[in-house]
Coordinates of C-alpha atoms (C1' of nucleotides) in Angstrom, one line a residue:
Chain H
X128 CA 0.0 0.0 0.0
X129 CA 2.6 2.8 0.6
X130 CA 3.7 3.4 -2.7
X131 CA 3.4 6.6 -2.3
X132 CA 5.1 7.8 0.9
X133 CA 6.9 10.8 -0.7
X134 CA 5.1 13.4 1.2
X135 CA 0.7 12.6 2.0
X136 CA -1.4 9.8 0.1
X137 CA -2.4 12.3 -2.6
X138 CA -2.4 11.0 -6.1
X139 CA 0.2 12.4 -8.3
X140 CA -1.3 15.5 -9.5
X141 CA -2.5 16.3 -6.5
X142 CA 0.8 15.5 -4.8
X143 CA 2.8 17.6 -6.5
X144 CA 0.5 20.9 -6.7
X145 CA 0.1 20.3 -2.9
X146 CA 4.1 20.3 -2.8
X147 CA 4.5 23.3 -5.2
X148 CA 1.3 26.0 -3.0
X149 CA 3.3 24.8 0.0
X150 CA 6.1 26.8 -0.6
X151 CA 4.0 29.2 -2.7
X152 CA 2.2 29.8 0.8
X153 CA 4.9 29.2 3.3
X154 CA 6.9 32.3 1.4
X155 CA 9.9 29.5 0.9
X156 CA 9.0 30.1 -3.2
X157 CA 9.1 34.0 -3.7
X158 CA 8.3 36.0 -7.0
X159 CA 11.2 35.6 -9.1
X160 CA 12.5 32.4 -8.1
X161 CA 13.1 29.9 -10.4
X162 CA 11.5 26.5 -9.5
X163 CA 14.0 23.3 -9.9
X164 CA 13.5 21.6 -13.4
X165 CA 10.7 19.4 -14.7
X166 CA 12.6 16.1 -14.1
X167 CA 14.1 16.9 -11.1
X168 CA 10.6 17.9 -9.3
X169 CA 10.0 14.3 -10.9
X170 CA 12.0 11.8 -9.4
X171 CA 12.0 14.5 -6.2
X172 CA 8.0 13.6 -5.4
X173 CA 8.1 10.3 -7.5
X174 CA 6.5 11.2 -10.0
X175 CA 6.0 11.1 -14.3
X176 CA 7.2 14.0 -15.5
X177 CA 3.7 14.8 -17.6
X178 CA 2.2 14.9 -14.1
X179 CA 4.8 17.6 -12.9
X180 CA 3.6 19.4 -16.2
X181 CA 0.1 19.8 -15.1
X182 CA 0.4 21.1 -11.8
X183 CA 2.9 23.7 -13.4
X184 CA 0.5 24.5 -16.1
X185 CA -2.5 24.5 -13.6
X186 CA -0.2 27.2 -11.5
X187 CA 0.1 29.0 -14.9
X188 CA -2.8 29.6 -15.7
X189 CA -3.5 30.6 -12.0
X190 CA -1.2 33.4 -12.9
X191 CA 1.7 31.9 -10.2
X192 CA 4.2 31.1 -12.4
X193 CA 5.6 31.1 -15.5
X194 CA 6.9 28.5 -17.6
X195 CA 10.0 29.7 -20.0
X196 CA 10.7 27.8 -23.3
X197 CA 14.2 26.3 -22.6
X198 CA 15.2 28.6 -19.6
X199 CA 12.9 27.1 -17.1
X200 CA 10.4 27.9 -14.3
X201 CA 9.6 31.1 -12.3
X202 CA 7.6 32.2 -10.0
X203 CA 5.7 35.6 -11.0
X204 CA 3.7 38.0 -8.9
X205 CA -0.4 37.4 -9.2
X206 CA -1.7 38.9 -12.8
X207 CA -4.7 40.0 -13.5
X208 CA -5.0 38.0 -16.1
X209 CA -6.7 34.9 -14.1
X210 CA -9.4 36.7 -13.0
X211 CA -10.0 38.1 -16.8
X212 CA -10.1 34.6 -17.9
X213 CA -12.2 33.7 -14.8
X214 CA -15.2 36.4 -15.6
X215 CA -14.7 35.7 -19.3
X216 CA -15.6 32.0 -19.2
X217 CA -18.1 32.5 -16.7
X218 CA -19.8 35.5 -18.4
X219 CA -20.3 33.3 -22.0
X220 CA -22.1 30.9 -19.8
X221 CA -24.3 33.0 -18.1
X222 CA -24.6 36.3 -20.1
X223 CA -27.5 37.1 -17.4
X224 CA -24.1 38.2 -15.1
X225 CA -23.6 41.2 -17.0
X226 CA -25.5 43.6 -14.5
X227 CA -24.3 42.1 -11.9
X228 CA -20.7 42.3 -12.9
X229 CA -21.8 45.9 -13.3
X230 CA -23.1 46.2 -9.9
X231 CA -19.7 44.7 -8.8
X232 CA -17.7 47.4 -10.5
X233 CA -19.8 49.8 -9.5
X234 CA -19.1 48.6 -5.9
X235 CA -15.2 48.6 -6.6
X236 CA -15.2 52.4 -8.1
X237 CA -17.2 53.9 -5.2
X238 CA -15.2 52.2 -2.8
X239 CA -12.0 53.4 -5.0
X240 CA -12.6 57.0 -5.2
X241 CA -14.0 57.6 -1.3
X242 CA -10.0 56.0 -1.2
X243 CA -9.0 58.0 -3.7
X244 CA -10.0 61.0 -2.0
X245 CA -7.4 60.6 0.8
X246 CA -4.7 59.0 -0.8
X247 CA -4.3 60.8 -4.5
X248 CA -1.9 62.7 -5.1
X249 CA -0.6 65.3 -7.5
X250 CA 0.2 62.5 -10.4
X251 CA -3.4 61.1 -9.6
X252 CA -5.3 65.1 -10.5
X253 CA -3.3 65.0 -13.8
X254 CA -3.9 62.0 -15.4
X255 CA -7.8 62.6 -13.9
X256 CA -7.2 65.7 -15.5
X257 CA -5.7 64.7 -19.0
X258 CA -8.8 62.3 -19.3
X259 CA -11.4 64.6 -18.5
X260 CA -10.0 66.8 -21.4
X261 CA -9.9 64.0 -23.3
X262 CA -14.1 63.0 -23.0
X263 CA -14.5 66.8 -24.0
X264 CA -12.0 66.2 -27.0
X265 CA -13.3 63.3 -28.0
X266 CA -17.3 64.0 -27.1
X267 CA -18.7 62.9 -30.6
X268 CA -16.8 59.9 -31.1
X269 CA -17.7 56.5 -30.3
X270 CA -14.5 54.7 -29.9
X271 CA -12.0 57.3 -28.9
X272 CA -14.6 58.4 -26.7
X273 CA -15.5 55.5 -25.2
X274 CA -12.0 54.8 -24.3
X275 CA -11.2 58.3 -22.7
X276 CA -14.8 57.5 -20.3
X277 CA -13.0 54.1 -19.8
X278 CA -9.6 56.0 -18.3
X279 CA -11.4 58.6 -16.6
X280 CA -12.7 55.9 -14.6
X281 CA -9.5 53.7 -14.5
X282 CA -7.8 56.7 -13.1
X283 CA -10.2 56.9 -10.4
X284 CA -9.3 53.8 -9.5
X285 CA -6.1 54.0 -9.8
X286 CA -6.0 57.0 -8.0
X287 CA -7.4 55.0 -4.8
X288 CA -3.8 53.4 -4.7
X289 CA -5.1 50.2 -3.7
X290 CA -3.7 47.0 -5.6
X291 CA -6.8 44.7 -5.3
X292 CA -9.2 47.4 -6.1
X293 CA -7.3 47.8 -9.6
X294 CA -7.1 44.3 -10.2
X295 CA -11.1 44.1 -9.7
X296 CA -11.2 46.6 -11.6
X297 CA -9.7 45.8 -14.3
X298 CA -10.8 42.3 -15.0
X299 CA -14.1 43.5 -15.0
X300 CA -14.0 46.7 -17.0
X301 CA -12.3 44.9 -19.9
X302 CA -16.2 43.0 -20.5
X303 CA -17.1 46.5 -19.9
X304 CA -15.7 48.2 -22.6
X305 CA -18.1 47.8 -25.0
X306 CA -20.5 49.2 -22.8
X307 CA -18.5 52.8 -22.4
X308 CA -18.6 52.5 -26.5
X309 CA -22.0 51.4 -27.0
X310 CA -22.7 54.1 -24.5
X311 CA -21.4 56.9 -26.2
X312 CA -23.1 55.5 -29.6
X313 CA -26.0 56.8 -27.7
X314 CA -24.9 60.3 -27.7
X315 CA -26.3 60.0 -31.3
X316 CA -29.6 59.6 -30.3
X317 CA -29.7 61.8 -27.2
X318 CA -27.6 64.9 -27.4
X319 CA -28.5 65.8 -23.9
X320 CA -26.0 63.0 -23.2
X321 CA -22.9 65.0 -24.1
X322 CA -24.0 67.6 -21.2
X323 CA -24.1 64.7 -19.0
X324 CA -21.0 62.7 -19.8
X325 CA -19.2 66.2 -19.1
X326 CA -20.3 67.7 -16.8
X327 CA -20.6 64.1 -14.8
X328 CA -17.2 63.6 -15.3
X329 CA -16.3 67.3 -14.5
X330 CA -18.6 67.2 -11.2
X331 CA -16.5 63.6 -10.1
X332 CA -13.5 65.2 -10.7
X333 CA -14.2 68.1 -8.6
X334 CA -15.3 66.0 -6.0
X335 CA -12.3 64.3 -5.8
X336 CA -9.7 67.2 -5.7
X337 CA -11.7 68.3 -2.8
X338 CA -11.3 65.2 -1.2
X339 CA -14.8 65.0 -0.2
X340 CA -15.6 61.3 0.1
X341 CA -19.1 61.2 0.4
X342 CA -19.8 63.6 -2.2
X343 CA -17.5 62.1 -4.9
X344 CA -19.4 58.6 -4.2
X345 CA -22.5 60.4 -4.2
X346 CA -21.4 61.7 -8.0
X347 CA -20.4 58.8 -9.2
X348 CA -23.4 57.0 -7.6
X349 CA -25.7 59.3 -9.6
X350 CA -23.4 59.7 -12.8
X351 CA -23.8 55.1 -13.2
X352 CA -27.3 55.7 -12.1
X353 CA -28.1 58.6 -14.7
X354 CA -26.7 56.3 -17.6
X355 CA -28.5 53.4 -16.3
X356 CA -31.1 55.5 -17.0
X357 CA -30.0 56.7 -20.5
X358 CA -29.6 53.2 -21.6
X359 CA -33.0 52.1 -20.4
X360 CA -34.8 54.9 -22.1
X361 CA -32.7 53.7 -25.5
X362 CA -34.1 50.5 -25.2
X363 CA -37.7 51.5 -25.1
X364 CA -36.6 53.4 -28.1
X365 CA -36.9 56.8 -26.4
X366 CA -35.5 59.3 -27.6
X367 CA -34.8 63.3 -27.2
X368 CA -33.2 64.2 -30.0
X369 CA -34.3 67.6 -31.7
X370 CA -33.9 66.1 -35.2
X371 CA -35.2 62.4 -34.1
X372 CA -38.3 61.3 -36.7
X373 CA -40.2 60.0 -34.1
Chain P
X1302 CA 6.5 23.1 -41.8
X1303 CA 3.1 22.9 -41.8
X1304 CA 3.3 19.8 -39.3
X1305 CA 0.1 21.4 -37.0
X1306 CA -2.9 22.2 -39.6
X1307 CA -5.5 21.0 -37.0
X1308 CA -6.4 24.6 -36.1
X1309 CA -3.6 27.2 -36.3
X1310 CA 0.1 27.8 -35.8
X1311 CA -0.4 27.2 -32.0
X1312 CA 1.9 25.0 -29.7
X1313 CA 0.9 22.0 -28.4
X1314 CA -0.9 22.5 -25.2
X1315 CA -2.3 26.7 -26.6
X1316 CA -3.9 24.7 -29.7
X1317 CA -6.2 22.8 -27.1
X1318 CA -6.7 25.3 -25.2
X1319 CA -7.6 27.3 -27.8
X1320 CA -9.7 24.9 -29.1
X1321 CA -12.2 24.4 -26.0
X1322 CA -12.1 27.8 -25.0
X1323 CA -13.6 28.7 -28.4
X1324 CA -16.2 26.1 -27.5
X1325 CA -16.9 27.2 -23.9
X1326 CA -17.4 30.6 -25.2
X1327 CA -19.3 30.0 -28.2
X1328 CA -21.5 28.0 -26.4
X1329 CA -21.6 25.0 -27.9
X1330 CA -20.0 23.9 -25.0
X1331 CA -22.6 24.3 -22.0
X1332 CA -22.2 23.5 -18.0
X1333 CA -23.4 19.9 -17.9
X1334 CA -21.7 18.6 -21.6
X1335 CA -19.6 16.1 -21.5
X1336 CA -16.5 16.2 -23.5
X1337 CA -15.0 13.7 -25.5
X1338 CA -12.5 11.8 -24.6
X1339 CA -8.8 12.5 -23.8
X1340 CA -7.7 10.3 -26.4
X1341 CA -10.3 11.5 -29.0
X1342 CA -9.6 14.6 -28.3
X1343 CA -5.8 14.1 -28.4
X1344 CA -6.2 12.4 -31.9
X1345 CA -8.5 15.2 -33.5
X1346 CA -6.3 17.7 -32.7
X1347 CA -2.6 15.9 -33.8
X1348 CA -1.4 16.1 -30.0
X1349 CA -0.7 13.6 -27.5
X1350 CA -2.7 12.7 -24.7
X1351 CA -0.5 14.9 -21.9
X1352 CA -0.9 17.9 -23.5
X1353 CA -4.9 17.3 -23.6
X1354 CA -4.5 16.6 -19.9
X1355 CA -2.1 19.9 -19.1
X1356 CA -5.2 21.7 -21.0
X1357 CA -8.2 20.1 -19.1
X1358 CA -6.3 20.5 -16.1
X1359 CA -5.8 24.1 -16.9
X1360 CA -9.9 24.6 -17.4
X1361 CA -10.2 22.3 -14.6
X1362 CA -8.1 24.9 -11.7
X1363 CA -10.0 27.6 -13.6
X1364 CA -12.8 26.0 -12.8
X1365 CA -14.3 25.3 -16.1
X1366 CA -14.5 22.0 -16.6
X1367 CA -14.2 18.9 -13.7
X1368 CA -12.4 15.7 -14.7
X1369 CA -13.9 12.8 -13.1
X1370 CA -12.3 9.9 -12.9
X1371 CA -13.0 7.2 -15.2
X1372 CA -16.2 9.0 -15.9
X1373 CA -15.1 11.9 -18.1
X1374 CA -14.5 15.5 -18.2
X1375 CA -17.5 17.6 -17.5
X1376 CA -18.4 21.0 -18.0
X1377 CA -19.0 22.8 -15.0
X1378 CA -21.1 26.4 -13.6
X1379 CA -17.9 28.6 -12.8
X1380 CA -16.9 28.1 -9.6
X1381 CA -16.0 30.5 -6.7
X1382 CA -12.9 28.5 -6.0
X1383 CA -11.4 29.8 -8.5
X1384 CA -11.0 33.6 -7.3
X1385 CA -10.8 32.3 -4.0
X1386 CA -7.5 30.0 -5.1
X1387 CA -5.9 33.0 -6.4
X1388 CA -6.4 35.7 -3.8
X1389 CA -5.1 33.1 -2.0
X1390 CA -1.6 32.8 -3.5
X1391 CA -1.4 36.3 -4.2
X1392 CA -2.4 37.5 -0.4
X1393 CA 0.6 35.3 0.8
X1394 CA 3.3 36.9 -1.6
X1395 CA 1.7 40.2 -0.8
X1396 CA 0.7 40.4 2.7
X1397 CA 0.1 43.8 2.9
X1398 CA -2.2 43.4 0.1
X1399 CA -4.3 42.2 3.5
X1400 CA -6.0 45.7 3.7
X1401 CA -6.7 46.2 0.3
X1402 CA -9.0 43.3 0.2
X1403 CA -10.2 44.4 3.2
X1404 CA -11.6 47.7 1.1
X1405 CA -12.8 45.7 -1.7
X1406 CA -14.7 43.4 0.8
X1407 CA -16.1 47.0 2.0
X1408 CA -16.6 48.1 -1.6
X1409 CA -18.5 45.0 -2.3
X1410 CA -20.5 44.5 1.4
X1411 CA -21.6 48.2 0.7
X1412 CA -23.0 47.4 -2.9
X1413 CA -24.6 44.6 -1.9
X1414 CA -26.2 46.3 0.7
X1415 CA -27.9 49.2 -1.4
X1416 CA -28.9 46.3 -3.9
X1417 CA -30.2 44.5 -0.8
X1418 CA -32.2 47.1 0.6
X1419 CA -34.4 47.1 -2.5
X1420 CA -34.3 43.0 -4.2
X1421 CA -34.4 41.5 -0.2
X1422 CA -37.1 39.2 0.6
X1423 CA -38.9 37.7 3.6
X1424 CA -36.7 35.0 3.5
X1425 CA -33.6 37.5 3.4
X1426 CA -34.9 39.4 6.1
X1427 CA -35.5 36.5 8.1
X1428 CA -32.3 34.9 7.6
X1429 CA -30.6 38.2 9.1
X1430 CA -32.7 38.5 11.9
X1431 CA -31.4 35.0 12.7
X1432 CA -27.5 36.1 12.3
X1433 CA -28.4 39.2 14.4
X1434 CA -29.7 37.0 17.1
X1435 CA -26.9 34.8 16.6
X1436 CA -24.5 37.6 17.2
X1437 CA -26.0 38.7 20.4
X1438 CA -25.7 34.8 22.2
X1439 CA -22.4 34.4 21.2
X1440 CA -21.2 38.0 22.4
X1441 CA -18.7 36.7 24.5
X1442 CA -17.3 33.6 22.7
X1443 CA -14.5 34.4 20.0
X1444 CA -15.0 31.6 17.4
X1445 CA -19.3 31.6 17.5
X1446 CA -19.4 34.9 17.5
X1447 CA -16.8 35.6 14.8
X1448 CA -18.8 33.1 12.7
X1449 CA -22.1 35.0 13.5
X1450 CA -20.4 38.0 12.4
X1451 CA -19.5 36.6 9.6
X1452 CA -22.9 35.1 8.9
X1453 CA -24.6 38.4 9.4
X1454 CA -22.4 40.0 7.0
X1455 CA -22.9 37.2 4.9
X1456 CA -26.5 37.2 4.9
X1457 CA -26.4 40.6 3.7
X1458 CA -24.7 40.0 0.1
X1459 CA -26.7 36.9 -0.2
X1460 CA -29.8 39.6 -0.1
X1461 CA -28.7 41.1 -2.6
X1462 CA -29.3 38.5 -5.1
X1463 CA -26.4 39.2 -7.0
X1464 CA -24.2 36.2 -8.3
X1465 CA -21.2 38.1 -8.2
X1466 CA -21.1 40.1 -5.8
X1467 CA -21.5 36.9 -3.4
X1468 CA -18.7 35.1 -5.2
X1469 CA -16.5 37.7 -5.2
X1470 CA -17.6 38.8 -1.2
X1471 CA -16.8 34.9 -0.8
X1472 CA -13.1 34.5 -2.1
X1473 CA -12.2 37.6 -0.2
X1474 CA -14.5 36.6 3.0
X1475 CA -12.7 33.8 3.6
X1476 CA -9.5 35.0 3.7
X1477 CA -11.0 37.8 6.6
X1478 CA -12.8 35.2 8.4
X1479 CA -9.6 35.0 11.0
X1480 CA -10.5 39.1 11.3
X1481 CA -13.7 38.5 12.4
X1482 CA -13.1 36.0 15.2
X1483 CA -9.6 38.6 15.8
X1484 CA -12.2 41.4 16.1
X1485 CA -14.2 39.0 19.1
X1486 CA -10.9 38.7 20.7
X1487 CA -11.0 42.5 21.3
X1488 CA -13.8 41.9 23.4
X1489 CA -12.2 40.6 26.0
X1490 CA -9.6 44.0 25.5
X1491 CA -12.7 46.7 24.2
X1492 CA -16.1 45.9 26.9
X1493 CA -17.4 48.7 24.9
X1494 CA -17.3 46.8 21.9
X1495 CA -20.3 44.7 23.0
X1496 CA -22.8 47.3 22.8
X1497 CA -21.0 48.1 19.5
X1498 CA -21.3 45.0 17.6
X1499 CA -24.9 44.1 19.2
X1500 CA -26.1 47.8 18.3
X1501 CA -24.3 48.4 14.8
X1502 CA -25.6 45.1 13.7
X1503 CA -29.3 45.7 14.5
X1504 CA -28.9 49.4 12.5
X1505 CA -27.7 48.2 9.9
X1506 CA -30.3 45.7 10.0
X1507 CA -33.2 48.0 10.6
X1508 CA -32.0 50.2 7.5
X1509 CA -32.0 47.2 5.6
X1510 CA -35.6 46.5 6.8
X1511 CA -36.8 50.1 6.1
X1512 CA -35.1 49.5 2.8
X1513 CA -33.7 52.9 2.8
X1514 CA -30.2 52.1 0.8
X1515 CA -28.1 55.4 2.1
X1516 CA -28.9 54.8 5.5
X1517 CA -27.6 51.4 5.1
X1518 CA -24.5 52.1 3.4
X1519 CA -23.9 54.7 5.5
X1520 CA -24.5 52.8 8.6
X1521 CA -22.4 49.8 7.3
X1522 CA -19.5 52.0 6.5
X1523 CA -19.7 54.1 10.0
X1524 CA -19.6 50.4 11.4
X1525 CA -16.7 48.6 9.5
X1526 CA -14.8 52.1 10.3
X1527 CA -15.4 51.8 14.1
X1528 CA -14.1 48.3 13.8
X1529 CA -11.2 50.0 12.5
X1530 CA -10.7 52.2 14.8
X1531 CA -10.9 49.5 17.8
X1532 CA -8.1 47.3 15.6
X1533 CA -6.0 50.9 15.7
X1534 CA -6.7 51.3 19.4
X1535 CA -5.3 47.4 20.1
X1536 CA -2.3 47.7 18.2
X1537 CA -1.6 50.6 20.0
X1538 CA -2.3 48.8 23.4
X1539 CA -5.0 51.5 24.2
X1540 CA -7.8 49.4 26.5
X1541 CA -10.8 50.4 28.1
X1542 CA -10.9 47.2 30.2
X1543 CA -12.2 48.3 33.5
X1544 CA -10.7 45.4 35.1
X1545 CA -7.5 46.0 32.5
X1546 CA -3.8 45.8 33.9
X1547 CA -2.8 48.5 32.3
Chain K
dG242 C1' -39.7 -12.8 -21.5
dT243 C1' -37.1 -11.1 -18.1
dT244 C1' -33.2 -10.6 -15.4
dA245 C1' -28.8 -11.6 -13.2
dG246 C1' -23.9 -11.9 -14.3
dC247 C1' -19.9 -11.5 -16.4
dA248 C1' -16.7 -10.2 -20.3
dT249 C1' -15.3 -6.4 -22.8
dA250 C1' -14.6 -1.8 -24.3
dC251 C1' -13.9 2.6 -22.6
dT252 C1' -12.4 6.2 -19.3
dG253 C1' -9.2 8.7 -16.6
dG254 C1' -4.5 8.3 -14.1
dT255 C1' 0.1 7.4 -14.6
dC256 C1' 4.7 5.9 -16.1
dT257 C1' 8.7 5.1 -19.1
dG258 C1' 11.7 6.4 -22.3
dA259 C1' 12.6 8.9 -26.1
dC260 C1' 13.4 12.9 -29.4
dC261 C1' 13.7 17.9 -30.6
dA262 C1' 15.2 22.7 -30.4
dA263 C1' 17.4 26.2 -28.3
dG264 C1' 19.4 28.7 -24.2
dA265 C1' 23.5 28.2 -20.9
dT266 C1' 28.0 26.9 -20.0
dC267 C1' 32.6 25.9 -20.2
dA268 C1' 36.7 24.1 -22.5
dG269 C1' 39.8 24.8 -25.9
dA270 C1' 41.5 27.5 -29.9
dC271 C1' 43.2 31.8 -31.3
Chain D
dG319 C1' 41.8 37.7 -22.8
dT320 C1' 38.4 36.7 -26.1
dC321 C1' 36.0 34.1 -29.2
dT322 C1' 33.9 29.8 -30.8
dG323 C1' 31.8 25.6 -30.7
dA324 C1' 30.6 21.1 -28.4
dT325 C1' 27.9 19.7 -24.7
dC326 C1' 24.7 19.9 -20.9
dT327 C1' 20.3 21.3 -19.5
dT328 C1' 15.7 22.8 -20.1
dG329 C1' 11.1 23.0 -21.7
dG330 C1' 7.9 20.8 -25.4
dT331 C1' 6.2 16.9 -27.1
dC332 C1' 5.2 12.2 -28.5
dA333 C1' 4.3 7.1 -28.5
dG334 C1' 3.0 3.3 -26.3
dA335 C1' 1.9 0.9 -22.4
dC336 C1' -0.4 -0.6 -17.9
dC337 C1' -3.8 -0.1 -14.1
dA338 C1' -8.2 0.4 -12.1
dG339 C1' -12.7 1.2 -12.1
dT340 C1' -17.2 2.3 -15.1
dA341 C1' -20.6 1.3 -18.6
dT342 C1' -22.4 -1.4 -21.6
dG343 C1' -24.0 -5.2 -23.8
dC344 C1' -24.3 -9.9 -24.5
dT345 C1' -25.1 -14.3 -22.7
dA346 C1' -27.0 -17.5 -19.6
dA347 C1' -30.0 -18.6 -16.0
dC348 C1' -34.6 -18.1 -14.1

DNA sequence: GTTAGCATACTGGTCTGACCAAGATCAGAC
DNA sequence: GTCTGATCTTGGTCAGACCAGTATGCTAAC
């Protein structure tokens, strides 16, 4: 029976991922560090060296480490990435999650500019700056504008200085991004949208270089809510502008 | 050269990959399919069978897809392990990150709440009235009531009937749930936190009930900063311990 | 006709040994 | 001392094999 006494009575997958998070955990196996080769870790915990493959790949796509062609195996800080892939896959299988991956951001961003009221600094007003220009500049175009909405509200984030905020963040505003374009395709139909979008952005700004907390998530509260509202009155087919047909 | 025609230029283990991901996302894949088998699959797509495993394994941590054993590989509804596997890793390379997800639990517990306050239903309610009870008997006793505390809180993003906010909440709540029985052990230091926790709890309850979403947020936020301010007060050996030493 | 039972095909789980291509390294030539 | 090339090492992959259970279907017993 103990044919496998190398470290618990896991099987060999198991064995060796247990082996690998172990050190991942304990701190022993820091960013950086490059793991021993594929047929060392092999004969190390007894196993096929196929079976060492998957737990390294499993801890790839985790975003732990890194497997280099030819040079071999390193540890890497957390990406990103995993979560993308994570809200990806889940989102095709359940498109109903949409809202609520827009409730979640919504959570993240308030939470990130009450932060970003006390923590930005001087860097943080400028690029908040550059990309509020930038939604003026680019006003009546769908892409280019859509992207500067999407920084405005990446800089918000960023400007909260926390590392897990932006990392929510940002694996969920990249299935987003259609939605800041699709949103400023509605500035077609409602020109009353391009005062909003502004002076939204304008108002959120303000609130933030006055490092008012409440008042900036009370902004950006009202600014989701308001194109909540935009979007539902486009799909009723609403519309309010001067030279609509209907 | 043209030695891999099956799909594209891809390597080995990215042409699989590749290959069911398309699937999963497309659809034609749904939660509940069974796939083909390893060896099928290895033969359609010129690979060999490791490399099918390294990619099913990768879907499998990503929790995608479950291999069962001498059953099959299943498609499965993504799973909150996933996000919770990966905050793990990346809390313990970045322990300071600790904080941070402390905010986003904040940003998402204060979401929740506002969505709470207006989707909640009897069963909602009734299931926090339980938690609140629950938090009153086990005032004194660090691991109940850290887990009624966490229940409460719990209770509150389950009312809010949104998928992701509970799965993110989840993955971060259970890397806090040590700071919720931690925050009972400051009983024993903080008497006054008694009447804290007891009262906060029922507010934020009540505002819940009234369904009246700024009061709620509001009260939830005034009470995860108190808690705050009692973990400042520890570290800094402050007590208000009438029998206290010091 | 129906059902119990067993042989077989199939599934995942794993191992062994092998080959390839290219980075890393070090000895030997200049 | 520097340059060059053989060799070692590393990941990337494959082929074939064996095991242990599951599923299925066919046969034999009722």
């Amino acid at each position: 029976m103990e044919l496998k006494r190398t470290t618990e009575g896991e099987k060999g997958f198991e064995k060796v991922f247990a082996f690998l998070r172990e050190r991942l955990l304990a701190g022993s196996l820091k960013p950086g560090d490059r793991l021993i080769s594929e047929r060392e870790l092999a004969t190390l915990l007894g196993v096929s060296r196929p079976i060492v493959r998957e737990a390294l790949r499993a801890l790839t796509v985790l975003g732990i480490v890194e497997i280099r062609d030819r040079i071999g195996t390193v540890v890497t800080r957390p990406d990103v990435s995993v979560l993308n892939d994570f809200f990806t896959f889940a989102l095709a299988q359940q498109a109903d999650m949409l809202d609520d991956v827009m409730q979640a951001r919504v959570a993240i961003e308030c939470q990130a500019i009450r932060l970003a009221c006390e923590r930005a600094n001087i860097a943080d007003f400028e690029r908040l700056q550059r990309a509020l220009a930038k939604i003026g500049e680019t006003i009546d175009e769908a892409d280019a504008g859509g992207m500067a909405d999407f920084e405005f509200h990446r800089a918000i984030v960023v400007a909260s200085h926390s590392e897990t905020l932006t990392v929510l963040h940002s694996s969920m505003a990249g299935l987003l991004t259609h939605s800041h374009r699709s949103r400023r395709e509605l500035v077609q139909a409602f020109p009353s949208m391009k005062t909003y979008l502004i002076e939204d952005h304008r108002r959120i700004f303000e609130a933030v270089i006055a490092r008012d907390p409440e008042r900036a998530d009370a902004t950006l509260r009202k600014h989701f809510a308001i194109g909540d509202e935009y979007r539902r009155r486009a799909v009723v087919g609403d519309v309010d502008k001067t030279s609509a047909s209907g």
